[in-house]
Short mmCIF file of C-alpha atoms and ligand atoms in Angstrom, two decimals:
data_model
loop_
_atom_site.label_atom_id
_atom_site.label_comp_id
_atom_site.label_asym_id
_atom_site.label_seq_id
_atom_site.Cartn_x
_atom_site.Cartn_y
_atom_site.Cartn_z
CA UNK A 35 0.00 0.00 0.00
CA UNK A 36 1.41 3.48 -1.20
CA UNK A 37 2.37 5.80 1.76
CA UNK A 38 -0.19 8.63 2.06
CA UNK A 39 1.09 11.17 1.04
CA UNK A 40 -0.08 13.73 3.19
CA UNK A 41 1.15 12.55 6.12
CA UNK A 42 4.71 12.04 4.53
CA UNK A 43 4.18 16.35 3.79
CA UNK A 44 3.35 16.73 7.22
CA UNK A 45 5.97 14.70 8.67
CA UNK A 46 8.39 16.67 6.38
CA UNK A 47 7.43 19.88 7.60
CA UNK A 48 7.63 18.97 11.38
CA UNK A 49 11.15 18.10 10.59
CA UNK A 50 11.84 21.60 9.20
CA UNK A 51 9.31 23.81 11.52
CA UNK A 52 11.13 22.70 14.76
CA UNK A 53 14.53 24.90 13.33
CA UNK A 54 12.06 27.85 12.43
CA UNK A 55 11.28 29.75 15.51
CA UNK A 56 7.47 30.18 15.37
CA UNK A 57 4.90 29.64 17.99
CA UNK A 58 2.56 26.21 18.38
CA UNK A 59 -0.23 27.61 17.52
CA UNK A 60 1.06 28.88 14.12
CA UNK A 61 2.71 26.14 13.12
CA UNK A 62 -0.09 24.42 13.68
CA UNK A 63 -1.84 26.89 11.11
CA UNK A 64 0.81 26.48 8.73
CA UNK A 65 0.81 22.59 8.51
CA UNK A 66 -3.59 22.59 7.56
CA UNK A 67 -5.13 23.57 4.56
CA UNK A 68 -7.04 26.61 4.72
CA UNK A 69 -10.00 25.44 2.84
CA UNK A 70 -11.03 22.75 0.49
CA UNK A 71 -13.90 22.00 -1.66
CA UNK A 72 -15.01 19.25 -2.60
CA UNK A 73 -17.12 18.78 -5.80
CA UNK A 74 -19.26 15.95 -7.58
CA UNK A 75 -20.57 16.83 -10.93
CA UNK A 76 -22.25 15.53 -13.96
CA UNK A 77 -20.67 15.11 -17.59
CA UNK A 78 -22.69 13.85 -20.53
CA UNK A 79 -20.81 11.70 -22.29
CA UNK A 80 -20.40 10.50 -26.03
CA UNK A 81 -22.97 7.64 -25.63
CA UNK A 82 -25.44 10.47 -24.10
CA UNK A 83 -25.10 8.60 -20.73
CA UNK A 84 -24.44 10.42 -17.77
CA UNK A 85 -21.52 10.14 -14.94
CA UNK A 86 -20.52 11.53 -12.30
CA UNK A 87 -16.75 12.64 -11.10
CA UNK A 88 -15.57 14.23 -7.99
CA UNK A 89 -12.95 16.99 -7.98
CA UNK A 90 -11.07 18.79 -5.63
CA UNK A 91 -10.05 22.07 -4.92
CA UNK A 92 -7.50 22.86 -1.92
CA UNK A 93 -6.18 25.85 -0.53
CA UNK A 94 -2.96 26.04 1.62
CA UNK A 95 -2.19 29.10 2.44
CA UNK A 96 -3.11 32.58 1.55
CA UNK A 97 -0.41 34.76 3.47
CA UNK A 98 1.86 35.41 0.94
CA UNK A 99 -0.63 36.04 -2.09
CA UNK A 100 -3.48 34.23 -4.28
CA UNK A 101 -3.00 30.57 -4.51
CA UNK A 102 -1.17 28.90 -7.44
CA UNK A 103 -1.15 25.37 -8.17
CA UNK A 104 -1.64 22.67 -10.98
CA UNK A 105 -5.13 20.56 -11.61
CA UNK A 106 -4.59 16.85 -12.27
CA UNK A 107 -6.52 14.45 -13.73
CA UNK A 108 -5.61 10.99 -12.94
CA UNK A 109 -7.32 7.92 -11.10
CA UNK A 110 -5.29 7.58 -8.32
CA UNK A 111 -6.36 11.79 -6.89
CA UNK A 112 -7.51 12.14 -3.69
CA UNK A 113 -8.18 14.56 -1.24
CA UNK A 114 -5.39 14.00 1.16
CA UNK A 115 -2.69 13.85 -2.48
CA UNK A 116 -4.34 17.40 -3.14
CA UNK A 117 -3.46 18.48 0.03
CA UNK A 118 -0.06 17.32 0.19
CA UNK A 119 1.01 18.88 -3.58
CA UNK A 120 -1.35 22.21 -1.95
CA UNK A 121 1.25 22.39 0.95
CA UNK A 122 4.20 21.51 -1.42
CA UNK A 123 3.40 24.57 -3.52
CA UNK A 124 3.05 26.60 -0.57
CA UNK A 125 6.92 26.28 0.25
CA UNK A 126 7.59 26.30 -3.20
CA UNK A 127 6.51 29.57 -3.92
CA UNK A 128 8.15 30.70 -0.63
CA UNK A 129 11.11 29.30 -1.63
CA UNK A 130 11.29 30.86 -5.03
CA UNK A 131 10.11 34.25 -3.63
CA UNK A 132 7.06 34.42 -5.44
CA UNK A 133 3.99 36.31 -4.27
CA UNK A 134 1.62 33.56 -4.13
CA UNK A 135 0.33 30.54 -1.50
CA UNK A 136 0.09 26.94 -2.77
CA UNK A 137 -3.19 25.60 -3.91
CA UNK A 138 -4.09 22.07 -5.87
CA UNK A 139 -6.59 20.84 -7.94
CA UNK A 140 -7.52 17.65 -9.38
CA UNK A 141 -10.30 15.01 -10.83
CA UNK A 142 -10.21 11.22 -10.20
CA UNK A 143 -10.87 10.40 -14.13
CA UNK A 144 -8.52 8.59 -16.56
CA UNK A 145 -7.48 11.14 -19.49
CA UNK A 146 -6.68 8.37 -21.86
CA UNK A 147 -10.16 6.59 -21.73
CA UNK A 148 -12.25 10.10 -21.93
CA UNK A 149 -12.55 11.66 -26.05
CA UNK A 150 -11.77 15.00 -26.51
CA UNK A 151 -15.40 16.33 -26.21
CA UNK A 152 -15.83 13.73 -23.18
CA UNK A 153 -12.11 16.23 -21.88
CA UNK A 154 -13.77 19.45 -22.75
CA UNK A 155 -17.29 18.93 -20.58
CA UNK A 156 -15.80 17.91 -18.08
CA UNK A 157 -12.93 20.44 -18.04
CA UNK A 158 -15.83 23.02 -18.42
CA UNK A 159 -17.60 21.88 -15.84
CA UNK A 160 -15.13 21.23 -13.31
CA UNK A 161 -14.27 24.63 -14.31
CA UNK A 162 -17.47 26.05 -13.52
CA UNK A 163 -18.00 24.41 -10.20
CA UNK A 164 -14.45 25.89 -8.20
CA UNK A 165 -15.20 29.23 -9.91
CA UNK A 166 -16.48 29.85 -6.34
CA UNK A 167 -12.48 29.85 -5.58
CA UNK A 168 -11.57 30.76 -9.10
CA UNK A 169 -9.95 34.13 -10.06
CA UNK A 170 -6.65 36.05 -11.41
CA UNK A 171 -6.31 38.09 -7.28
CA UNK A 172 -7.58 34.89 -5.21
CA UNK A 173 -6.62 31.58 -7.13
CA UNK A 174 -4.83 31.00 -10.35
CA UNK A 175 -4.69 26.87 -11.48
CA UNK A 176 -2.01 25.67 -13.99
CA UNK A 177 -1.36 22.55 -16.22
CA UNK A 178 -0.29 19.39 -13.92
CA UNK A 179 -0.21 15.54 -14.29
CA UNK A 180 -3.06 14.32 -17.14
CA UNK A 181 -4.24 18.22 -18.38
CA UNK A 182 -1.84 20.62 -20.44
CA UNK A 183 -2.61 23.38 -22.53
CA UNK A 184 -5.87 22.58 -24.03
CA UNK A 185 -7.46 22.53 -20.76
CA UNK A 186 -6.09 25.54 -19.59
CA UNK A 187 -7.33 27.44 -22.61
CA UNK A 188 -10.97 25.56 -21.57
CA UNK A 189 -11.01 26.58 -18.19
CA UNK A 190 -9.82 30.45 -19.20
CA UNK A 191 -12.91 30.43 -22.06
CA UNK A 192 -15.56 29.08 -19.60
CA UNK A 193 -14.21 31.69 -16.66
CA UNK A 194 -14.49 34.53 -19.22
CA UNK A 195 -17.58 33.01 -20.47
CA UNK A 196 -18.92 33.96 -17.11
CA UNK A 197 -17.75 37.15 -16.82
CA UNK A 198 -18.68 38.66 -20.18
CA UNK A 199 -15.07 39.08 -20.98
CA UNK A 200 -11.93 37.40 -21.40
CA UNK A 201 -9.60 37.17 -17.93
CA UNK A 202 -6.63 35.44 -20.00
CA UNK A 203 -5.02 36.06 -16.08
CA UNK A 204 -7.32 33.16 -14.53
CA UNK A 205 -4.66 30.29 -15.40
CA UNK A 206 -1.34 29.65 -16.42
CA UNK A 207 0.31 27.37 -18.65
CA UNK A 208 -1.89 28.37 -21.58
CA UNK A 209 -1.41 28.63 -25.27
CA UNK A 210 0.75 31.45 -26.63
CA UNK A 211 -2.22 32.53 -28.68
CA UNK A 212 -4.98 33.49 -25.74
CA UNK A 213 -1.87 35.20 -23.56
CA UNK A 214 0.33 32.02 -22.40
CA UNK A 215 3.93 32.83 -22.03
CA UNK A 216 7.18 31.60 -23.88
CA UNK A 217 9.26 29.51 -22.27
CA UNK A 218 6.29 28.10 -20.13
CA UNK A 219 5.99 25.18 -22.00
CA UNK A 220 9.87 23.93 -21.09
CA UNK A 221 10.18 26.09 -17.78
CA UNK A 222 9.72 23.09 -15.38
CA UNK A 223 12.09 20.97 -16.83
CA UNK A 224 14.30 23.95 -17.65
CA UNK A 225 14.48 24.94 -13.80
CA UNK A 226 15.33 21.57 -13.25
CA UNK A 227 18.39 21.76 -15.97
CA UNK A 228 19.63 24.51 -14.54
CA UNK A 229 19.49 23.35 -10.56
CA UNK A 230 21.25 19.70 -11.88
CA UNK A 231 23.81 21.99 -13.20
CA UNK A 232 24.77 23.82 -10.69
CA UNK A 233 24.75 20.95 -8.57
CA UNK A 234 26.79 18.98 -10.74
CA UNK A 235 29.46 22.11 -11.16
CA UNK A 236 29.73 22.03 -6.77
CA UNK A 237 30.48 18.03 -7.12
CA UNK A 238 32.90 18.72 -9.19
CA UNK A 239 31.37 16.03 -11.85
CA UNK A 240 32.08 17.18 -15.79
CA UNK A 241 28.16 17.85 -17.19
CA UNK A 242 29.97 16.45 -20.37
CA UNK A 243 29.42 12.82 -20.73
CA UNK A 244 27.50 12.69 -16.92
CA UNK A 245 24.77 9.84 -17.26
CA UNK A 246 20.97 11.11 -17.11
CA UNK A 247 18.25 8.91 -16.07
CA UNK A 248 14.97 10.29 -16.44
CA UNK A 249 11.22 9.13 -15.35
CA UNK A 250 8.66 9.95 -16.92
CA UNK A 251 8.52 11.90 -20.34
CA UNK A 252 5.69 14.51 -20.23
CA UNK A 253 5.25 18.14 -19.82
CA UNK A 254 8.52 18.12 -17.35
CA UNK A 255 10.88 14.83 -18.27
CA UNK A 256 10.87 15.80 -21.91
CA UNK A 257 12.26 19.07 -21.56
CA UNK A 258 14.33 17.92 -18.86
CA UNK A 259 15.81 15.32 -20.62
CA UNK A 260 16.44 17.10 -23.94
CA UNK A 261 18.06 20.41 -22.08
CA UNK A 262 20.42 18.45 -20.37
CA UNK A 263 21.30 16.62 -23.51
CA UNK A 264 22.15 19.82 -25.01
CA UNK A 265 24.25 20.77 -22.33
CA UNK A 266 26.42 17.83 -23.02
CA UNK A 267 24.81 15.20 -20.62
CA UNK A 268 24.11 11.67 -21.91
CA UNK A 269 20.38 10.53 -21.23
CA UNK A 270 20.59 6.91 -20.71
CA UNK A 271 17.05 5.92 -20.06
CA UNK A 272 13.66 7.55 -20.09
CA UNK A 273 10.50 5.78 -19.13
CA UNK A 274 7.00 6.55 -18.81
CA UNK A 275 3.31 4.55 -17.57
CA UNK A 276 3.86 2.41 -20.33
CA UNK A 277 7.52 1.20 -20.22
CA UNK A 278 10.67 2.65 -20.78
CA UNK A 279 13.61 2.75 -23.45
CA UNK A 280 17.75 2.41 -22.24
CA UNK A 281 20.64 3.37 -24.23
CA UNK A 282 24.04 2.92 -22.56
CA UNK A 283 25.55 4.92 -25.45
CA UNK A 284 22.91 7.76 -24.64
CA UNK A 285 19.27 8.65 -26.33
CA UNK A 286 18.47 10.96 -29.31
CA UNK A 287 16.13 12.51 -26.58
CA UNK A 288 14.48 15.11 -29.43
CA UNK A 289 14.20 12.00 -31.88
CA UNK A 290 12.53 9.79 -29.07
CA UNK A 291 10.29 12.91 -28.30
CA UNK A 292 8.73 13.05 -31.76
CA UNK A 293 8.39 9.16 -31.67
CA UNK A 294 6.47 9.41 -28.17
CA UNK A 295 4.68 12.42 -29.58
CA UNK A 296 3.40 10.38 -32.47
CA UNK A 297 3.39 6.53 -30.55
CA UNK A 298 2.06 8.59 -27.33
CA UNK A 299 4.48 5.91 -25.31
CA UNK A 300 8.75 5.82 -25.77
CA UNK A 301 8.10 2.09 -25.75
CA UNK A 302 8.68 0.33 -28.76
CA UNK A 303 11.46 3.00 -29.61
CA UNK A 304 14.11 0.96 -31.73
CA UNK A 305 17.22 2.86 -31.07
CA UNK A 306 17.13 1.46 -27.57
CA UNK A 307 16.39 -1.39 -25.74
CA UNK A 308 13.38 -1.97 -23.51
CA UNK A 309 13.99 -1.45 -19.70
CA UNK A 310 10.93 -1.78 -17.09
CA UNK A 311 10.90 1.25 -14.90
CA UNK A 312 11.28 -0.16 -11.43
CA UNK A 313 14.96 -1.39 -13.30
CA UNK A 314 14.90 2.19 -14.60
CA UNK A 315 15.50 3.64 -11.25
CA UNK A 316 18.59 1.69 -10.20
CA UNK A 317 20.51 2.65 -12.95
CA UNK A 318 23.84 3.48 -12.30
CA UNK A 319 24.49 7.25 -13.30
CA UNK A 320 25.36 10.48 -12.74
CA UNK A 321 21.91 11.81 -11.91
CA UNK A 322 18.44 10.48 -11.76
CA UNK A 323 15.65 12.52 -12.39
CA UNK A 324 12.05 11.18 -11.26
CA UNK A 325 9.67 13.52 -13.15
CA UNK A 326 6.29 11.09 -13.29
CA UNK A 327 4.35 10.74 -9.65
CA UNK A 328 4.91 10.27 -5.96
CA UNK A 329 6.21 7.78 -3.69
CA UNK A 330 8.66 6.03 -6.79
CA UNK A 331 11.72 5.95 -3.99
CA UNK A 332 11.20 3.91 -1.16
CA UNK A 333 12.67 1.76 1.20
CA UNK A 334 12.08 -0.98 -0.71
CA UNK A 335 14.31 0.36 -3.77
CA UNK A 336 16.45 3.35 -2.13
CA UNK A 337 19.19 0.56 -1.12
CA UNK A 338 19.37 -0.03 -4.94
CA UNK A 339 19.94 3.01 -6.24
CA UNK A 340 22.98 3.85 -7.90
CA UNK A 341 22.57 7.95 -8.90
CA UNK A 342 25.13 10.91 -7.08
CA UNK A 343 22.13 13.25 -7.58
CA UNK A 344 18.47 12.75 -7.27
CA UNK A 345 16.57 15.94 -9.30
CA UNK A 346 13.02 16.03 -8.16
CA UNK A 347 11.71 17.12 -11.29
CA UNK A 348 8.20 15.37 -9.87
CA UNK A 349 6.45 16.77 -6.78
CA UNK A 350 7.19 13.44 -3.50
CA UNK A 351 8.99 10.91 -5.70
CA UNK A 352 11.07 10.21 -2.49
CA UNK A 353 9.36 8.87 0.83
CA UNK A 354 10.94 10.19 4.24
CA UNK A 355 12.70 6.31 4.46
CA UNK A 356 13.96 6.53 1.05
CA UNK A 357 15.30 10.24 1.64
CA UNK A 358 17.25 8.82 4.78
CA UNK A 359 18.38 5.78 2.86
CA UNK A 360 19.84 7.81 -0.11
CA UNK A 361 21.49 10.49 2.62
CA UNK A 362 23.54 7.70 4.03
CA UNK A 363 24.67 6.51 1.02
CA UNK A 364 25.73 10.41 -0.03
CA UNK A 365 23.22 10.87 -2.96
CA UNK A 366 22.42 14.95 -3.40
CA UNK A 367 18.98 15.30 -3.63
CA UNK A 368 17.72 18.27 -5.23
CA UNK A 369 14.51 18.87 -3.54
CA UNK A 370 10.97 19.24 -5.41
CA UNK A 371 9.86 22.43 -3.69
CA UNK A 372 13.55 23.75 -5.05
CA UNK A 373 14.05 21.54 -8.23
CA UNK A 374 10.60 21.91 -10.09
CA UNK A 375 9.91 25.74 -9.13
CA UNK A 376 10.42 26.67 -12.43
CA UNK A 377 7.02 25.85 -13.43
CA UNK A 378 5.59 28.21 -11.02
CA UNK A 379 7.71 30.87 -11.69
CA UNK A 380 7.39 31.40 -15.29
CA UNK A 381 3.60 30.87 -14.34
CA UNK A 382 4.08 34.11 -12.59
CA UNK A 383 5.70 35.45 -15.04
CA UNK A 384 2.53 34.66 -17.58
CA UNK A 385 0.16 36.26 -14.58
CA UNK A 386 2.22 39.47 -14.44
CA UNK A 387 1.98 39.55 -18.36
CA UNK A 388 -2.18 39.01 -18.69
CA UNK A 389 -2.45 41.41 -15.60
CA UNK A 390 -0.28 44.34 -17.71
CA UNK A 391 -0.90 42.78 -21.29
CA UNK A 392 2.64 43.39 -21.92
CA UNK A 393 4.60 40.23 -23.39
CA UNK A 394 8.14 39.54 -22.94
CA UNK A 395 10.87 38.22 -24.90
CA UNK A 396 11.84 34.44 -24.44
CA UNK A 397 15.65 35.47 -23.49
CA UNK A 398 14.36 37.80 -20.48
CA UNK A 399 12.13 35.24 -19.57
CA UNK A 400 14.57 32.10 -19.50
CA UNK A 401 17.15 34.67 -17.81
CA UNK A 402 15.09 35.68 -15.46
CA UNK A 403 14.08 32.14 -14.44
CA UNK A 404 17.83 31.46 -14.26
CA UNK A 405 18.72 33.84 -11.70
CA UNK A 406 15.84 32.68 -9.72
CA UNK A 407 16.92 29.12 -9.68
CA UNK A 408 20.65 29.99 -9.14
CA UNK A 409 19.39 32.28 -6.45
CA UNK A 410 17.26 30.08 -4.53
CA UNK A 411 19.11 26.96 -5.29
CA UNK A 412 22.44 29.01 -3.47
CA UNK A 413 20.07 30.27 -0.24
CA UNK A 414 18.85 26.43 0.17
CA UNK A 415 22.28 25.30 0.32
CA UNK A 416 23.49 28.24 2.78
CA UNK A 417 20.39 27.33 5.15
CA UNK A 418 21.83 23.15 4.97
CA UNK A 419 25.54 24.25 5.59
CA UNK A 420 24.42 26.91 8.76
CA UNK A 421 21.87 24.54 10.23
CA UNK A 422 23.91 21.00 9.32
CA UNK A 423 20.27 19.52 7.49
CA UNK A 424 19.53 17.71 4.66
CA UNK A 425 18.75 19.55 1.26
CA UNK A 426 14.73 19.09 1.50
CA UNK A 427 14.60 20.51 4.97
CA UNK A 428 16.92 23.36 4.29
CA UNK A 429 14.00 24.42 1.19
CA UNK A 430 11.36 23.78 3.66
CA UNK A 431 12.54 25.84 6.19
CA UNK A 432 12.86 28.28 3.73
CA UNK A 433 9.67 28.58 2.20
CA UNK A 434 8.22 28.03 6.11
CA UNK A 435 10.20 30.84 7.92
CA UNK A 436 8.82 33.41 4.60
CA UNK A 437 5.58 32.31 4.93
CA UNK A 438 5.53 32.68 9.00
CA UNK A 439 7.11 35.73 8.79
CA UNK A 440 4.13 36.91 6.49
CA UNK A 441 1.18 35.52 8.95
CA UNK A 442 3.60 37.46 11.98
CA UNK A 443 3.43 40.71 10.27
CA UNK A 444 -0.32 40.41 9.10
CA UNK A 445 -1.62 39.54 12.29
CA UNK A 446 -4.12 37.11 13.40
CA UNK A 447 -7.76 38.33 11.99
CA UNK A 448 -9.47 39.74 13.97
P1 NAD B 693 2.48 14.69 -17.47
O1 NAD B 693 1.14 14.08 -17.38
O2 NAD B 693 2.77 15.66 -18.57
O3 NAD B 693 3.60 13.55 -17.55
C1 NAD B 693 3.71 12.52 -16.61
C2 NAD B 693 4.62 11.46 -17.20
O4 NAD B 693 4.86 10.44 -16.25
C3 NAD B 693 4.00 10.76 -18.42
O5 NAD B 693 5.04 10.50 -19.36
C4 NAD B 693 3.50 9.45 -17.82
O6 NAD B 693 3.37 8.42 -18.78
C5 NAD B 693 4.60 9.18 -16.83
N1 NAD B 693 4.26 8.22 -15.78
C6 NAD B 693 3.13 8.08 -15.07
N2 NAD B 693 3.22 7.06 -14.22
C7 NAD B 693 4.46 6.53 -14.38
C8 NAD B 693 5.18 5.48 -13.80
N3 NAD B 693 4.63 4.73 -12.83
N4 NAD B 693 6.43 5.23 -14.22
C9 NAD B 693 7.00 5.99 -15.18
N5 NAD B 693 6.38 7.00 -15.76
C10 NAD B 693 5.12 7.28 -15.37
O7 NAD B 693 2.75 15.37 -16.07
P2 NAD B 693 3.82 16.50 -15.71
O8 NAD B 693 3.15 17.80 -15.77
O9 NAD B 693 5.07 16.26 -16.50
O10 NAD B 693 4.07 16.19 -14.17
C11 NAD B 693 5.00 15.22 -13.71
C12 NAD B 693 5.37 15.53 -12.28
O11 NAD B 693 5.95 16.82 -12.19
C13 NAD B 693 4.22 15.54 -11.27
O12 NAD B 693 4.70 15.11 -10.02
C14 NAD B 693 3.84 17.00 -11.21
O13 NAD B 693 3.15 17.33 -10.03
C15 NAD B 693 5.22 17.61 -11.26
N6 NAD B 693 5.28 19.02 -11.67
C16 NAD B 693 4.73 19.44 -12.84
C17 NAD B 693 4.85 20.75 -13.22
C18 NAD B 693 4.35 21.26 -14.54
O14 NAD B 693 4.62 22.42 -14.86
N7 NAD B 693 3.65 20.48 -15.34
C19 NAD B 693 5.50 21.67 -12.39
C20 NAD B 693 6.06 21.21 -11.20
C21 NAD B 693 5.94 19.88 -10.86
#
């Protein structure tokens, strides 16, 4: 049985809260949701039959700004996985500096079963139904696990719907042509090229040649994988639900990209051989990059793995055992809260451009996400040195001493 993963977010932040010097009461605050809805709605499908999903909506924290967060649609959601990515996003924000809270959506459907008109009702709907949380100053959703562009263009047509006029600032992640940003489309896996290289630089370990495992091979493995490529890296393996593809000699990762775009699975991909994931993740390389779902490190396989970094291009691939496991043995972990944050932040930088309708170049954008990373990667690793803590508590103490220091100078209401 999977670990829950919101008590593994919990226990994670009561490892980081007790260096933060905050009262009970507070921290109590800042380890619950501030509110969550829960919503069960009706989409007509192709047949004309009716069903019924439930969806989620989950607010972390408000102190710092509106809440940001993806919406997922996958079978396994729940409230409590909501939750934990909610909190997750709360420190990631924090960490990155970003005016927002963390929120998190999601659906319990299956994408790949559902047409596209099956997608779009539902999307609408779903849509329609957390409006009641909805907007560009209180929440702002974003692509995540199972929806990508399309939706958000569907969720930002049905908001303005409602309003009479388009509010392009309602989501992020959206296409170029309705006021998405360049760069957003590669700016997870981006952040998480630049973080691995810095990281690799401090080790001391040559980027060219350095073996690159990746996990999973959607909106942030792909990029991921073909950024550090072109930085000289050699991606050994990718996988993704279906099965994955290994290549000790390294992967054409744009070529295998176009073949998973058009196969929508990198199995069967004949310049490599077939490798099943859980073999995947013991690979023996440079750095391994887990970019699918959580809980994919555990105590079960930690002992087995064989990477100097772990990149947490995925939000909890790595249970509190398995973090433990992998410090003893000396793996760097990059933490998720650190190592993904470039979604979110050139998500902000799409908000700021809707809010002022004033587009930026991609250069300033990827340049600006740069010093960002660099910057927040170097603060993490200063808190870890002065406190003598791992890399994950270091970010979360972080992102939890900005966001007390936010509900401190606020004030308790009333
Ligand atoms: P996605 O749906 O685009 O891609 C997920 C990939 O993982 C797919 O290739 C899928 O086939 C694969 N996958 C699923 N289960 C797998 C398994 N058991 N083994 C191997 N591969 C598997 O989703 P995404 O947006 O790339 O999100 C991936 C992770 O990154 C999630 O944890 C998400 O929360 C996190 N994240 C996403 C963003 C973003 O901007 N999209 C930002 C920050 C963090």
């Amino acid at each position: 049985m999977a670990e829950n993963v919101y008590e593994i977010a919990r226990r994670q932040f009561d490892k980081a809260v007790r260096y933060v010097n905050i009262k009970t009461g507070i921290a109590e605050y800042l380890r619950t949701p501030k509110r969550e809805l829960i919503v069960n709605f009706p989409v007509e499908m192709d047949d004309d039959s009716v069903r019924v999903f439930t969806g989620y909506r989950v607010h972390h924290n408000t102190a710092l700004g509106p809440t940001k967060g993806g919406i997922r649609y996958h079978p396994d959601v729940s409230l409590d996985e909501v939750r934990a990515l909610a909190m997750w996003m709360t420190w990631k924000c924090a960490v990155v500096g970003l005016p927002y809270g963390g929120a998190k959506g999601g659906v319990i459907c299956d994408p790949k079963t559902l047409s596209a008109r099956e997608l779009e009702n539902l999307t609408r709907r779903y849509a329609t139904e957390i409006s009641v949380l909805m907007s560009p100053q209180g929440d702002i959703p974003a692509p995540d696990v199972g929806t990508g562009e399309r939706e958000m263009a569907w969720i930002m047509d049905t908001y303005s719907m409602h309003r009479g006029y388009s509010v392009p600032a309602v989501v992020t992640g959206k296409p170029l042509a309705i006021g998405g940003s360049l760069g957003r489309n590669e700016a997870t896996g981006r952040g998480v090229m630049i973080t691995t290289l810095e990281t690799l630089k401090r080790k001391n370990i040559p980027v060219e040649g350095a073996r690159v495992v990746v996990q999973g091979f959607g909106k942030v493995g792909a990029p991921a994988a073909y950024l550090i490529e072109e930085r000289g890296a050699k991606v050994i393996a990718v996988s993704d639900a279906q099965g994955g593809v290994y290549n000790p000699r390294g992967l054409d990762t744009r070529d295998l990209l176009a073949y998973a775009s058009a196969q929508r699975t990198v199995e069967g991909y004949k310049k490599a051989e077939p490798i099943a994931n859980a073999e995947l993740l013991e690979l023996e390389c440079e750095v391994l990059i887990p970019c699918a779902l959580e809980n994919q490190i555990t105590a079960t396989n930690a002992p087995r793995v064989r990477a100097k970094i772990v990149a947490e291009g995925a939000n909890g691939p790595l249970t509190p055992e398995a973090d433990e496991i992998l410090a003893d043995k000396g793996v760097f972990i990059i933490p998720d809260v650190l190592c993904n944050a470039g979604g979110v932040t050139v998500s902000y930088f799409e908000w700021v451009q809707d809010l002022q309708s004033f587009f930026w170049g991609e250069d300033e954008i990827n340049e600006r996400l740069r010093q960002i990373m660099v910057r927040s990667l170097n603060h993490v690793l200063r808190i870890a040195y002065e406190k003598n803590v791992d890399t994950r508590t270091a970010a979360q103490i972080l992102g939890i001493q900005r966001v007390a220091e936010a509900v401190l100078i606020r004030g308790i209401y009333p």
